[in-house]
Short mmCIF file of C-alpha atoms and ligand atoms in Angstrom, two decimals:
data_model
loop_
_atom_site.label_atom_id
_atom_site.label_comp_id
_atom_site.label_asym_id
_atom_site.label_seq_id
_atom_site.Cartn_x
_atom_site.Cartn_y
_atom_site.Cartn_z
CA UNK A 1 28.06 12.20 -38.52
CA UNK A 2 25.18 14.57 -39.33
CA UNK A 3 22.79 11.61 -39.44
CA UNK A 4 24.11 10.49 -36.06
CA UNK A 5 23.51 13.92 -34.53
CA UNK A 6 20.04 14.02 -36.05
CA UNK A 7 19.23 10.65 -34.44
CA UNK A 8 20.45 11.88 -31.08
CA UNK A 9 18.42 15.06 -31.34
CA UNK A 10 15.32 13.08 -32.33
CA UNK A 11 15.86 10.80 -29.35
CA UNK A 12 16.30 13.73 -26.94
CA UNK A 13 13.22 15.41 -28.37
CA UNK A 14 11.20 12.21 -27.96
CA UNK A 15 11.91 12.35 -24.24
CA UNK A 16 9.93 15.59 -24.06
CA UNK A 17 7.06 14.54 -26.27
CA UNK A 18 4.22 12.18 -25.51
CA UNK A 19 2.95 9.70 -28.16
CA UNK A 20 0.56 12.32 -29.55
CA UNK A 21 3.46 14.63 -30.27
CA UNK A 22 2.22 17.16 -27.71
CA UNK A 23 4.77 18.79 -25.44
CA UNK A 24 4.61 17.32 -21.95
CA UNK A 25 3.58 19.90 -19.42
CA UNK A 26 3.76 17.51 -16.47
CA UNK A 27 6.06 18.85 -13.86
CA UNK A 28 6.02 16.16 -11.20
CA UNK A 29 6.75 17.23 -7.64
CA UNK A 30 9.18 15.61 -5.22
CA UNK A 31 9.81 17.03 -1.77
CA UNK A 32 10.06 16.24 1.94
CA UNK A 33 7.63 17.45 4.60
CA UNK A 34 8.81 18.26 8.14
CA UNK A 35 11.82 16.01 7.73
CA UNK A 36 9.37 13.09 7.80
CA UNK A 37 7.12 12.40 4.81
CA UNK A 38 8.76 11.82 1.42
CA UNK A 39 6.33 13.06 -1.22
CA UNK A 40 6.75 11.80 -4.78
CA UNK A 41 4.30 12.66 -7.54
CA UNK A 42 3.98 9.54 -9.69
CA UNK A 43 1.59 11.03 -12.25
CA UNK A 44 -0.24 14.33 -12.22
CA UNK A 45 -2.18 14.50 -8.90
CA UNK A 46 -1.12 10.97 -7.85
CA UNK A 47 1.32 11.06 -4.94
CA UNK A 48 3.33 8.39 -3.14
CA UNK A 49 3.84 9.32 0.53
CA UNK A 50 6.58 7.42 2.32
CA UNK A 51 7.25 7.36 6.07
CA UNK A 52 10.88 6.76 7.08
CA UNK A 53 10.54 3.94 9.61
CA UNK A 54 12.12 0.50 9.57
CA UNK A 55 8.95 -1.01 8.06
CA UNK A 56 9.22 1.34 5.03
CA UNK A 57 5.47 2.01 4.79
CA UNK A 58 3.87 4.18 2.11
CA UNK A 59 0.39 5.34 1.22
CA UNK A 60 -1.08 7.22 -1.73
CA UNK A 61 -2.89 10.49 -2.29
CA UNK A 62 -5.08 11.31 -5.28
CA UNK A 63 -5.86 15.02 -5.59
CA UNK A 64 -8.69 16.94 -7.17
CA UNK A 65 -8.56 20.73 -6.56
CA UNK A 66 -8.33 21.14 -2.77
CA UNK A 67 -9.83 17.72 -1.98
CA UNK A 68 -8.04 14.39 -1.77
CA UNK A 69 -8.65 10.68 -1.65
CA UNK A 70 -6.07 8.71 0.30
CA UNK A 71 -5.41 5.07 -0.44
CA UNK A 72 -4.49 4.03 3.12
CA UNK A 73 -3.15 6.66 5.50
CA UNK A 74 0.16 5.39 6.89
CA UNK A 75 1.30 5.08 10.50
CA UNK A 76 0.40 8.68 11.39
CA UNK A 77 2.58 9.31 14.42
CA UNK A 78 2.17 13.09 14.59
CA UNK A 79 -0.86 15.26 13.91
CA UNK A 80 1.42 18.28 13.55
CA UNK A 81 3.39 16.69 10.72
CA UNK A 82 0.17 15.34 9.11
CA UNK A 83 -1.23 18.88 9.00
CA UNK A 84 2.00 20.10 7.37
CA UNK A 85 1.58 17.39 4.73
CA UNK A 86 -1.98 18.55 4.00
CA UNK A 87 -0.84 22.17 3.80
CA UNK A 88 2.08 21.34 1.50
CA UNK A 89 -0.33 19.59 -0.88
CA UNK A 90 -3.03 22.28 -0.42
CA UNK A 91 -5.56 19.70 0.80
CA UNK A 92 -8.52 21.05 2.75
CA UNK A 93 -10.49 17.82 3.09
CA UNK A 94 -9.93 14.15 2.36
CA UNK A 95 -11.46 10.68 2.41
CA UNK A 96 -9.56 7.41 2.84
CA UNK A 97 -10.02 4.02 1.22
CA UNK A 98 -8.27 1.38 3.30
CA UNK A 99 -6.83 -1.71 1.62
CA UNK A 100 -6.91 -3.20 5.12
CA UNK A 101 -6.91 -2.07 8.76
CA UNK A 102 -3.35 -2.70 9.95
CA UNK A 103 -1.83 0.11 12.04
CA UNK A 104 0.52 1.20 9.23
CA UNK A 105 -2.47 1.82 6.90
CA UNK A 106 -4.99 3.60 9.14
CA UNK A 107 -2.83 6.18 10.96
CA UNK A 108 -4.55 9.32 9.65
CA UNK A 109 -8.04 7.84 9.26
CA UNK A 110 -9.33 9.93 12.17
CA UNK A 111 -8.58 13.16 10.24
CA UNK A 112 -10.61 12.03 7.21
CA UNK A 113 -14.20 12.96 6.43
CA UNK A 114 -15.07 9.45 5.33
CA UNK A 115 -13.22 6.14 5.64
CA UNK A 116 -14.05 3.36 3.20
CA UNK A 117 -13.20 -0.21 4.17
CA UNK A 118 -14.60 -3.68 3.50
CA UNK A 119 -17.14 -4.92 6.02
CA UNK A 120 -15.18 -8.11 6.72
CA UNK A 121 -12.00 -6.13 7.46
CA UNK A 122 -13.86 -3.79 9.82
CA UNK A 123 -15.52 -6.66 11.68
CA UNK A 124 -12.15 -8.37 12.10
CA UNK A 125 -10.54 -5.08 13.21
CA UNK A 126 -13.12 -4.93 16.01
CA UNK A 127 -13.03 -8.63 16.84
CA UNK A 128 -9.22 -8.76 17.17
CA UNK A 129 -9.06 -5.33 18.84
CA UNK A 130 -6.56 -4.17 16.22
CA UNK A 131 -6.72 -0.55 17.41
CA UNK A 132 -4.14 -1.63 20.02
CA UNK A 133 -1.75 -2.78 17.26
CA UNK A 134 0.10 0.55 17.03
CA UNK A 135 1.01 0.57 20.74
CA UNK A 136 2.25 -2.99 20.45
CA UNK A 137 4.32 -2.03 17.38
CA UNK A 138 5.82 1.07 19.03
CA UNK A 139 7.06 -1.03 21.95
CA UNK A 140 9.05 -3.19 19.50
CA UNK A 141 10.16 -0.52 17.03
CA UNK A 142 13.33 1.54 17.39
CA UNK A 143 12.91 3.79 14.30
CA UNK A 144 13.11 7.57 14.62
CA UNK A 145 9.94 9.54 15.41
CA UNK A 146 8.55 12.68 13.74
CA UNK A 147 8.33 16.11 15.34
CA UNK A 148 5.21 16.32 17.50
CA UNK A 149 5.16 12.52 17.98
CA UNK A 150 2.10 11.72 20.04
CA UNK A 151 1.50 8.07 20.91
CA UNK A 152 -1.71 9.02 22.75
CA UNK A 153 -3.29 10.67 19.68
CA UNK A 154 -7.03 10.01 19.52
CA UNK A 155 -7.57 7.63 16.64
CA UNK A 156 -11.31 6.98 16.46
CA UNK A 157 -12.86 6.59 13.02
CA UNK A 158 -16.09 5.26 11.60
CA UNK A 159 -16.30 2.95 8.60
CA UNK A 160 -18.23 3.36 5.36
CA UNK A 161 -18.43 -0.05 3.76
CA UNK A 162 -17.25 -0.70 0.23
CA UNK A 163 -18.50 -3.47 -1.97
CA UNK A 164 -16.25 -5.59 -4.13
CA UNK A 165 -16.49 -4.47 -7.80
CA UNK A 166 -18.58 -1.37 -7.00
CA UNK A 167 -16.52 1.61 -8.24
CA UNK A 168 -15.85 4.69 -6.13
CA UNK A 169 -15.49 7.96 -8.07
CA UNK A 170 -13.36 10.86 -6.99
CA UNK A 171 -12.68 13.81 -9.34
CA UNK A 172 -11.45 12.29 -12.59
CA UNK A 173 -10.43 9.07 -10.81
CA UNK A 174 -12.42 5.85 -10.50
CA UNK A 175 -11.37 3.12 -8.12
CA UNK A 176 -12.77 -0.38 -8.37
CA UNK A 177 -12.21 -2.49 -5.26
CA UNK A 178 -11.69 -6.25 -5.44
CA UNK A 179 -11.72 -8.31 -2.26
CA UNK A 180 -8.29 -9.92 -1.99
CA UNK A 181 -8.12 -11.77 1.35
CA UNK A 182 -5.12 -13.76 2.54
CA UNK A 183 -2.79 -11.26 4.23
CA UNK A 184 -5.88 -10.22 6.18
CA UNK A 185 -9.48 -11.36 6.10
CA UNK A 186 -10.98 -8.30 4.38
CA UNK A 187 -8.07 -6.94 2.33
CA UNK A 188 -9.02 -5.20 -0.93
CA UNK A 189 -7.00 -4.10 -3.92
CA UNK A 190 -8.07 -1.14 -6.05
CA UNK A 191 -7.87 -0.61 -9.80
CA UNK A 192 -7.86 2.82 -11.45
CA UNK A 193 -8.60 1.66 -15.00
CA UNK A 194 -7.86 4.88 -16.93
CA UNK A 195 -4.37 5.20 -15.47
CA UNK A 196 -3.75 1.42 -15.15
CA UNK A 197 -2.91 1.88 -11.48
CA UNK A 198 -3.28 -1.12 -9.18
CA UNK A 199 -3.16 -0.25 -5.48
CA UNK A 200 -2.30 -3.61 -3.94
CA UNK A 201 -1.85 -2.77 -0.23
CA UNK A 202 0.07 -5.56 1.50
CA UNK A 203 -1.01 -8.31 -0.89
CA UNK A 204 2.36 -8.29 -2.66
CA UNK A 205 5.55 -6.27 -2.26
CA UNK A 206 9.22 -7.09 -2.70
CA UNK A 207 10.07 -8.14 0.83
CA UNK A 208 9.04 -10.79 3.34
CA UNK A 209 5.31 -11.35 2.73
CA UNK A 210 3.29 -11.66 5.94
CA UNK A 211 0.93 -14.59 6.27
CA UNK A 212 1.39 -15.12 10.00
CA UNK A 213 -1.37 -12.91 11.35
CA UNK A 214 -4.32 -14.34 13.19
CA UNK A 215 -6.59 -13.78 10.18
CA UNK A 216 -4.09 -14.76 7.44
CA UNK A 217 -4.94 -17.66 5.12
CA UNK A 218 -2.66 -19.29 2.55
CA UNK A 219 -5.52 -20.74 0.46
CA UNK A 220 -7.32 -17.37 0.26
CA UNK A 221 -4.00 -15.68 -0.44
CA UNK A 222 -3.32 -18.02 -3.34
CA UNK A 223 -6.73 -17.23 -4.88
CA UNK A 224 -6.14 -13.47 -4.44
CA UNK A 225 -2.72 -13.65 -6.10
CA UNK A 226 -4.21 -15.68 -8.96
CA UNK A 227 -6.86 -13.05 -9.56
CA UNK A 228 -4.24 -10.27 -9.37
CA UNK A 229 -2.10 -12.10 -11.96
CA UNK A 230 -5.16 -12.41 -14.19
CA UNK A 231 -5.98 -8.68 -13.77
CA UNK A 232 -2.38 -7.78 -14.66
CA UNK A 233 -2.52 -9.92 -17.81
CA UNK A 234 -5.55 -7.94 -19.04
CA UNK A 235 -3.93 -4.51 -18.59
CA UNK A 236 -1.36 -2.86 -20.79
CA UNK A 237 1.56 -1.59 -18.73
CA UNK A 238 -0.09 -1.83 -15.31
CA UNK A 239 1.55 0.11 -12.48
CA UNK A 240 1.59 -1.91 -9.26
CA UNK A 241 1.53 0.22 -6.13
CA UNK A 242 2.16 -1.75 -2.91
CA UNK A 243 2.45 -0.11 0.53
CA UNK A 244 5.96 -1.35 1.32
CA UNK A 245 9.43 -1.32 -0.24
CA UNK A 246 9.87 -0.74 -4.01
CA UNK A 247 7.15 1.38 -5.61
CA UNK A 248 6.08 0.66 -8.29
CA UNK A 249 6.55 -3.08 -8.01
CA UNK A 250 7.62 -5.08 -11.07
CA UNK A 251 4.42 -6.38 -12.71
CA UNK A 252 5.96 -9.86 -13.02
CA UNK A 253 6.46 -10.21 -9.25
CA UNK A 254 3.02 -11.65 -8.32
CA UNK A 255 3.62 -14.58 -10.68
CA UNK A 256 6.83 -15.37 -8.78
CA UNK A 257 4.82 -15.36 -5.53
CA UNK A 258 2.45 -17.88 -7.10
CA UNK A 259 5.40 -20.14 -7.94
CA UNK A 260 6.57 -19.95 -4.31
CA UNK A 261 3.07 -20.87 -3.04
CA UNK A 262 2.94 -23.86 -5.41
CA UNK A 263 6.31 -25.07 -4.08
CA UNK A 264 5.12 -24.70 -0.46
CA UNK A 265 1.84 -26.50 -1.14
CA UNK A 266 3.60 -29.28 -3.06
CA UNK A 267 5.94 -29.67 -0.05
CA UNK A 268 8.88 -29.01 -2.37
CA UNK A 269 10.44 -26.49 0.00
CA UNK A 270 11.62 -26.56 3.59
CA UNK A 271 11.41 -23.42 5.72
CA UNK A 272 14.68 -21.47 5.85
CA UNK A 273 13.90 -20.39 9.40
CA UNK A 274 11.26 -20.30 12.13
CA UNK A 275 10.13 -17.11 13.86
CA UNK A 276 8.67 -17.10 17.37
CA UNK A 277 5.34 -15.42 18.12
CA UNK A 278 5.36 -11.84 19.41
CA UNK A 279 2.75 -9.27 20.34
CA UNK A 280 1.84 -8.66 16.68
CA UNK A 281 2.45 -11.93 14.88
CA UNK A 282 1.89 -15.62 15.31
CA UNK A 283 4.68 -18.16 15.25
CA UNK A 284 5.79 -18.56 11.63
CA UNK A 285 8.01 -20.38 9.14
CA UNK A 286 9.88 -18.47 6.44
CA UNK A 287 9.97 -19.92 2.93
CA UNK A 288 12.05 -18.60 0.05
CA UNK A 289 12.21 -19.36 -3.65
CA UNK A 290 14.21 -17.33 -6.18
CA UNK A 291 14.39 -14.31 -3.91
CA UNK A 292 10.65 -14.24 -3.04
CA UNK A 293 10.04 -14.72 0.69
CA UNK A 294 6.92 -15.48 2.64
CA UNK A 295 6.28 -16.19 6.33
CA UNK A 296 3.48 -18.60 7.01
CA UNK A 297 1.80 -18.91 10.38
CA UNK A 298 2.40 -22.22 12.16
CA UNK A 299 -0.05 -21.95 15.02
CA UNK A 300 1.46 -23.16 18.28
CA UNK A 301 -0.06 -26.46 19.42
ZN1 ZN B 401 -0.77 -5.37 6.53
#
């Protein structure tokens, strides 16, 4: 009985101690801003910011004193609410690194001092006139809108190009970008090696994976997933941070995506349904294997 109580006490105590036996002082924050942004501190000064629309998009904020580095910047439908977010987190100035340039990742770019993006993604953003994507999305989307919603908000931003494998430092953080095309032409993922954080943008998440954009490519996507799986295998307890749905994502998920791709390529699967083209996406075919779903563009001929 006494031994049992001792074990329980030891267990409870272990919850408050880190492996070095030091008391944990981390007091992670969790709050809502302006009835819009859900703010969740994942680790000290690493925040997940979720926007409550039907596409369940999130972005990330790394903080260092009153400065911040955003990994993507969400849909950004209201400058008023964005300013409340910055105030709540005591951010005076921030930069953004974009995993890619889709409308649900670049929404607050115009408020940033500097916006990092890959050259290929920027060139494609211009070529396909993707700045009009948000308007096209809003016409199709029936989600609620934040206070101060302003569809005409000026959204001009200038790119600073990042190079694959050339680290970007911010405060105590270091982010190493790796080009990971497939979902889009110039998509990057970012590794923070000290914290084992992998910011994977829209490369993988637990939901229908989009490969039916004009610049999507299944063969490039397969290579990107393979290199992500290899990166994961070299890290101990990596934390996968996608921009949609469950965050963090189970580290075994990318391998399941690879299995699905192999089945599609080996013609071992038939699509479970076809989707017509719309103003954002090309015509596509949905494939599913063991709960992992992907929509592949089937260009109209
Ligand atoms: Zn995307």
